Short mmCIF file of C-alpha atoms in Angstrom, two decimals:
data_model
loop_
_atom_site.label_atom_id
_atom_site.label_comp_id
_atom_site.label_asym_id
_atom_site.label_seq_id
_atom_site.Cartn_x
_atom_site.Cartn_y
_atom_site.Cartn_z
CA MET A 1 10.69 61.61 168.40
CA TYR A 2 10.80 57.87 168.89
CA LYS A 3 14.56 57.94 169.46
CA ASP A 4 14.19 60.85 171.89
CA GLY A 5 11.57 58.99 173.90
CA GLU A 6 8.71 61.30 172.88
CA PHE A 7 6.44 58.30 172.43
CA THR A 8 3.02 59.98 172.52
CA ASP A 9 3.86 62.50 169.79
CA ALA A 10 5.66 59.85 167.74
CA SER A 11 2.74 57.44 167.99
CA GLY A 12 0.24 60.04 166.76
CA LEU A 13 2.28 60.82 163.65
CA LEU A 14 2.98 57.15 162.98
CA GLU A 15 -0.76 56.38 163.11
CA ILE A 16 -1.29 58.85 160.25
CA VAL A 17 1.53 57.36 158.15
CA ALA A 18 0.38 53.79 158.78
CA ALA A 19 -3.15 54.57 157.56
CA HIS A 20 -2.33 56.98 154.74
CA PRO A 21 -3.02 55.53 151.26
CA SER A 22 -0.12 57.49 149.75
CA ALA A 23 2.43 55.95 152.09
CA SER A 24 4.66 53.26 150.62
CA ALA A 25 4.21 49.70 151.83
CA GLU A 26 7.63 49.93 153.47
CA ALA A 27 6.79 53.16 155.32
CA ALA A 28 3.41 51.84 156.46
CA GLU A 29 4.91 48.59 157.72
CA LYS A 30 7.72 50.38 159.54
CA SER A 31 5.19 52.74 161.15
CA LYS A 32 3.07 49.84 162.36
CA ARG A 33 6.15 48.15 163.79
CA LEU A 34 7.19 51.30 165.67
CA ILE A 35 3.63 51.78 166.97
CA LYS A 36 3.72 48.25 168.33
CA ASP A 37 7.14 48.89 169.91
CA ILE A 38 5.83 52.06 171.57
CA ALA A 39 2.78 50.21 172.88
CA SER A 40 5.02 47.56 174.37
CA ILE A 41 7.41 50.08 175.92
CA THR A 42 4.71 52.31 177.43
CA GLY A 43 2.28 49.58 178.43
CA TRP A 44 -0.45 50.99 176.18
CA GLU A 45 -0.92 47.62 174.55
CA LYS A 46 -1.78 46.09 177.92
CA SER A 47 -3.98 49.01 179.03
CA THR A 48 -6.02 49.00 175.81
CA LYS A 49 -6.23 45.24 175.32
CA GLY A 50 -9.86 44.23 175.25
CA ALA A 51 -10.99 47.85 175.36
CA ALA A 52 -13.25 49.33 172.70
CA ALA A 53 -11.62 51.09 169.76
CA ILE A 54 -12.82 54.02 167.64
CA GLY A 55 -13.09 53.74 163.87
CA ALA A 56 -12.04 56.81 161.85
CA LEU A 57 -13.46 57.05 158.31
CA LEU A 58 -11.75 59.91 156.43
CA PRO A 59 -10.72 60.89 152.86
CA LEU A 60 -6.98 60.52 153.33
CA GLU A 61 -6.22 60.98 149.62
CA GLY A 62 -7.31 63.52 147.05
CA ARG A 63 -8.23 67.20 147.32
CA TYR A 64 -9.67 66.90 150.86
CA SER A 65 -6.75 65.00 152.38
CA LEU A 66 -5.45 68.02 154.32
CA PHE A 67 -8.83 68.44 156.02
CA ALA A 68 -8.90 64.71 156.72
CA GLU A 69 -5.48 64.80 158.32
CA ASP A 70 -6.55 67.70 160.53
CA ALA A 71 -9.64 65.73 161.56
CA LEU A 72 -7.53 62.67 162.28
CA GLN A 73 -5.19 64.71 164.46
CA GLY A 74 -8.24 65.86 166.44
CA ILE A 75 -9.50 62.29 166.81
CA LEU A 76 -6.08 61.10 167.99
CA LEU A 77 -5.90 64.03 170.42
CA ALA A 78 -9.32 63.16 171.87
CA ALA A 79 -8.28 59.51 172.09
CA GLY A 80 -5.38 60.47 174.35
CA ILE A 81 -2.58 59.54 171.96
CA PHE A 82 -0.69 62.76 172.73
CA ASP A 83 -1.39 62.76 176.46
CA LYS A 84 1.49 61.25 178.41
CA LYS A 85 -0.76 60.67 181.44
CA ALA A 86 -3.73 59.18 179.58
CA ARG A 87 -4.59 55.60 178.75
CA PRO A 88 -5.07 56.06 175.02
CA ILE A 89 -8.00 54.63 173.11
CA GLU A 90 -7.10 52.68 170.01
CA VAL A 91 -8.03 54.41 166.74
CA ARG A 92 -8.49 52.26 163.64
CA VAL A 93 -8.38 54.28 160.43
CA LYS A 94 -9.90 53.57 157.02
CA ASN A 95 -9.78 55.69 153.89
CA ALA A 96 -13.08 57.05 152.53
CA SER A 97 -12.74 59.09 149.34
CA ALA A 98 -15.63 60.38 147.23
CA ASP A 99 -16.58 56.78 146.42
CA ALA A 100 -19.84 56.00 148.25
CA ALA A 101 -19.41 52.27 147.71
CA GLY A 102 -15.99 52.38 149.35
CA ALA A 103 -17.41 54.23 152.36
CA GLU A 104 -20.20 51.65 152.70
CA ALA A 105 -17.66 48.81 152.58
CA ALA A 106 -15.53 50.49 155.25
CA VAL A 107 -18.56 50.92 157.53
CA ASP A 108 -19.43 47.24 157.03
CA GLU A 109 -15.90 46.25 158.06
CA PHE A 110 -16.10 48.38 161.19
CA ALA A 111 -19.55 46.99 161.99
CA LYS A 112 -18.21 43.43 161.83
CA ASP A 113 -15.26 44.32 164.07
CA ASN A 114 -16.40 43.61 167.63
CA GLY A 115 -13.59 45.81 168.96
CA VAL A 116 -14.97 48.99 167.35
CA ALA A 117 -17.48 50.81 169.56
CA GLY A 118 -18.30 53.56 167.07
CA ILE A 119 -17.22 55.45 163.96
CA VAL A 120 -16.15 59.08 163.48
CA GLY A 121 -16.69 60.27 159.88
CA PRO A 122 -17.11 60.49 156.98
CA LEU A 123 -16.12 64.06 156.23
CA LEU A 124 -17.57 64.45 152.72
CA SER A 125 -21.24 64.91 151.91
CA ALA A 126 -20.81 62.64 148.88
CA THR A 127 -20.24 59.64 151.16
CA ALA A 128 -21.99 60.68 154.37
CA GLN A 129 -25.56 59.61 153.59
CA GLN A 130 -24.61 56.13 152.38
CA ALA A 131 -22.26 55.61 155.29
CA ALA A 132 -24.96 56.75 157.72
CA LEU A 133 -27.53 54.34 156.30
CA ARG A 134 -25.00 51.51 156.46
CA ALA A 135 -24.11 52.32 160.07
CA GLU A 136 -27.78 52.35 161.01
CA ALA A 137 -28.29 48.99 159.33
CA GLY A 138 -25.29 47.56 161.17
CA LYS A 139 -26.34 49.19 164.46
CA VAL A 140 -22.95 50.82 164.97
CA PRO A 141 -22.91 54.44 166.27
CA LEU A 142 -21.59 56.92 163.71
CA VAL A 143 -20.68 60.56 164.35
CA ALA A 144 -20.61 62.23 160.92
CA LEU A 145 -18.33 65.21 160.28
CA SER A 146 -20.29 66.19 157.18
CA GLN A 147 -22.45 69.32 156.86
CA LYS A 148 -25.04 67.44 154.82
CA GLU A 149 -28.59 68.34 155.79
CA GLY A 150 -30.82 65.61 157.18
CA ILE A 151 -28.11 63.04 157.74
CA THR A 152 -29.22 62.26 161.29
CA SER A 153 -32.63 61.21 159.95
CA ALA A 154 -30.94 57.95 158.92
CA GLY A 155 -31.74 56.62 162.39
CA GLU A 156 -30.96 56.52 166.07
CA TYR A 157 -27.37 55.33 165.57
CA VAL A 158 -26.38 58.36 163.46
CA PHE A 159 -25.15 61.66 164.95
CA ARG A 160 -23.44 64.78 163.60
CA ASN A 161 -20.59 66.94 164.87
CA SER A 162 -20.77 69.75 162.33
CA LEU A 163 -22.95 72.81 161.71
CA THR A 164 -25.02 72.69 158.53
CA PRO A 165 -24.97 75.64 156.10
CA ARG A 166 -28.54 76.47 157.17
CA GLU A 167 -27.53 76.62 160.85
CA GLN A 168 -24.49 78.79 160.09
CA ALA A 169 -26.46 81.21 157.92
CA ALA A 170 -29.29 81.42 160.45
CA ALA A 171 -26.84 82.23 163.25
CA ILE A 172 -25.13 85.01 161.28
CA ALA A 173 -28.39 86.53 160.04
CA GLY A 174 -30.00 86.33 163.48
CA TYR A 175 -27.03 88.04 165.13
CA ALA A 176 -27.05 90.88 162.60
CA LEU A 177 -30.82 91.42 162.84
CA ARG A 178 -30.76 91.40 166.64
CA ASN A 179 -28.20 94.20 166.46
CA GLY A 180 -30.46 96.44 164.40
CA LEU A 181 -29.32 95.69 160.85
CA LYS A 182 -32.12 95.28 158.30
CA SER A 183 -30.56 95.66 154.83
CA PHE A 184 -27.80 93.38 153.56
CA VAL A 185 -25.41 93.04 150.64
CA LEU A 186 -24.62 89.40 149.98
CA LEU A 187 -21.36 88.22 148.41
CA HIS A 188 -20.67 84.51 148.02
CA PRO A 189 -18.43 82.15 146.01
CA ALA A 190 -19.85 80.87 142.72
CA ASN A 191 -20.09 77.22 143.67
CA ASN A 192 -22.66 74.88 145.19
CA TYR A 193 -21.50 75.55 148.74
CA GLY A 194 -21.67 79.32 148.28
CA ALA A 195 -25.08 79.15 146.62
CA GLU A 196 -26.43 76.97 149.44
CA LEU A 197 -25.17 79.35 152.14
CA ALA A 198 -26.50 82.37 150.26
CA ALA A 199 -29.96 80.82 149.89
CA ALA A 200 -30.06 79.93 153.59
CA PHE A 201 -28.96 83.43 154.62
CA ARG A 202 -31.46 85.09 152.29
CA ALA A 203 -34.30 82.95 153.62
CA GLU A 204 -33.46 83.68 157.26
CA VAL A 205 -33.14 87.42 156.66
CA SER A 206 -36.52 87.46 154.92
CA ARG A 207 -38.12 85.39 157.67
CA GLN A 208 -37.03 87.90 160.29
CA GLY A 209 -38.16 90.98 158.36
CA GLY A 210 -34.86 91.99 156.75
CA LYS A 211 -33.94 92.38 153.09
CA VAL A 212 -31.02 91.48 150.82
CA VAL A 213 -30.70 94.59 148.59
CA LYS A 214 -27.81 93.39 146.44
CA GLU A 215 -26.19 90.07 145.71
CA ALA A 216 -23.23 88.89 143.65
CA ALA A 217 -21.17 85.75 143.21
CA TYR A 218 -17.41 85.60 142.68
CA GLN A 219 -15.20 82.86 141.31
CA PRO A 220 -13.32 80.90 143.99
CA GLY A 221 -9.75 82.18 144.19
CA THR A 222 -10.74 85.82 143.59
CA ARG A 223 -8.68 88.22 145.69
CA ASP A 224 -9.74 91.67 144.55
CA PHE A 225 -13.25 92.64 145.72
CA GLY A 226 -12.80 96.38 145.22
CA GLY A 227 -15.27 96.66 142.36
CA PHE A 228 -17.99 94.87 144.26
CA VAL A 229 -17.43 96.97 147.38
CA VAL A 230 -17.79 100.19 145.37
CA SER A 231 -20.96 98.84 143.73
CA ALA A 232 -22.37 97.66 147.07
CA ALA A 233 -21.86 101.10 148.59
CA THR A 234 -24.47 102.49 146.19
CA ALA A 235 -27.07 99.79 146.86
CA ASN A 236 -30.39 100.98 148.18
#
């Protein structure tokens, strides 16, 4: 893309490589060099010099790395990296795995960086609360991508751009009840996330006068639900 002059697309991909913890030192350094070359060629460096940057705090390694890379693509898109007509906003990326201490340290670094106007992330609930408290202490705006309940209670500098399980369950239950359904069969994955959603759905259905008549949990990865469907068909 770089050789073909597709600088916006090239820059977006290079940003991911430069920040990714699995990238070799050689690949990361080459990516940074090409990003700088693109900035010089396109004039982005001049247009963004002195402008505020956005900090991205995402788990770029481990089991959630694919979700993190999707989120980073969205952040880069919003920042104008892929828009040939835009004046892109600089995005500075730091890795935040399931280590709360690491997330706190990354927030501290962003808070001390006068060029960073705000932080997007973290993505994981395991790090979100600590990062939020640290951002509030450092008075740097943070938009969490976590579904963790109560995270915005950390203070006036903390926001959320994600629906909580309670909000999702309430929306689904409310829609069904408004359309005349009163009895429900509830099937959910046998993990903490599934149990939390199920409890929220059950509570909302009960609050609005409905009833869950049958409930079952399945192991994540299950593909055949035939037995449960047959059993559910006989529920009262």
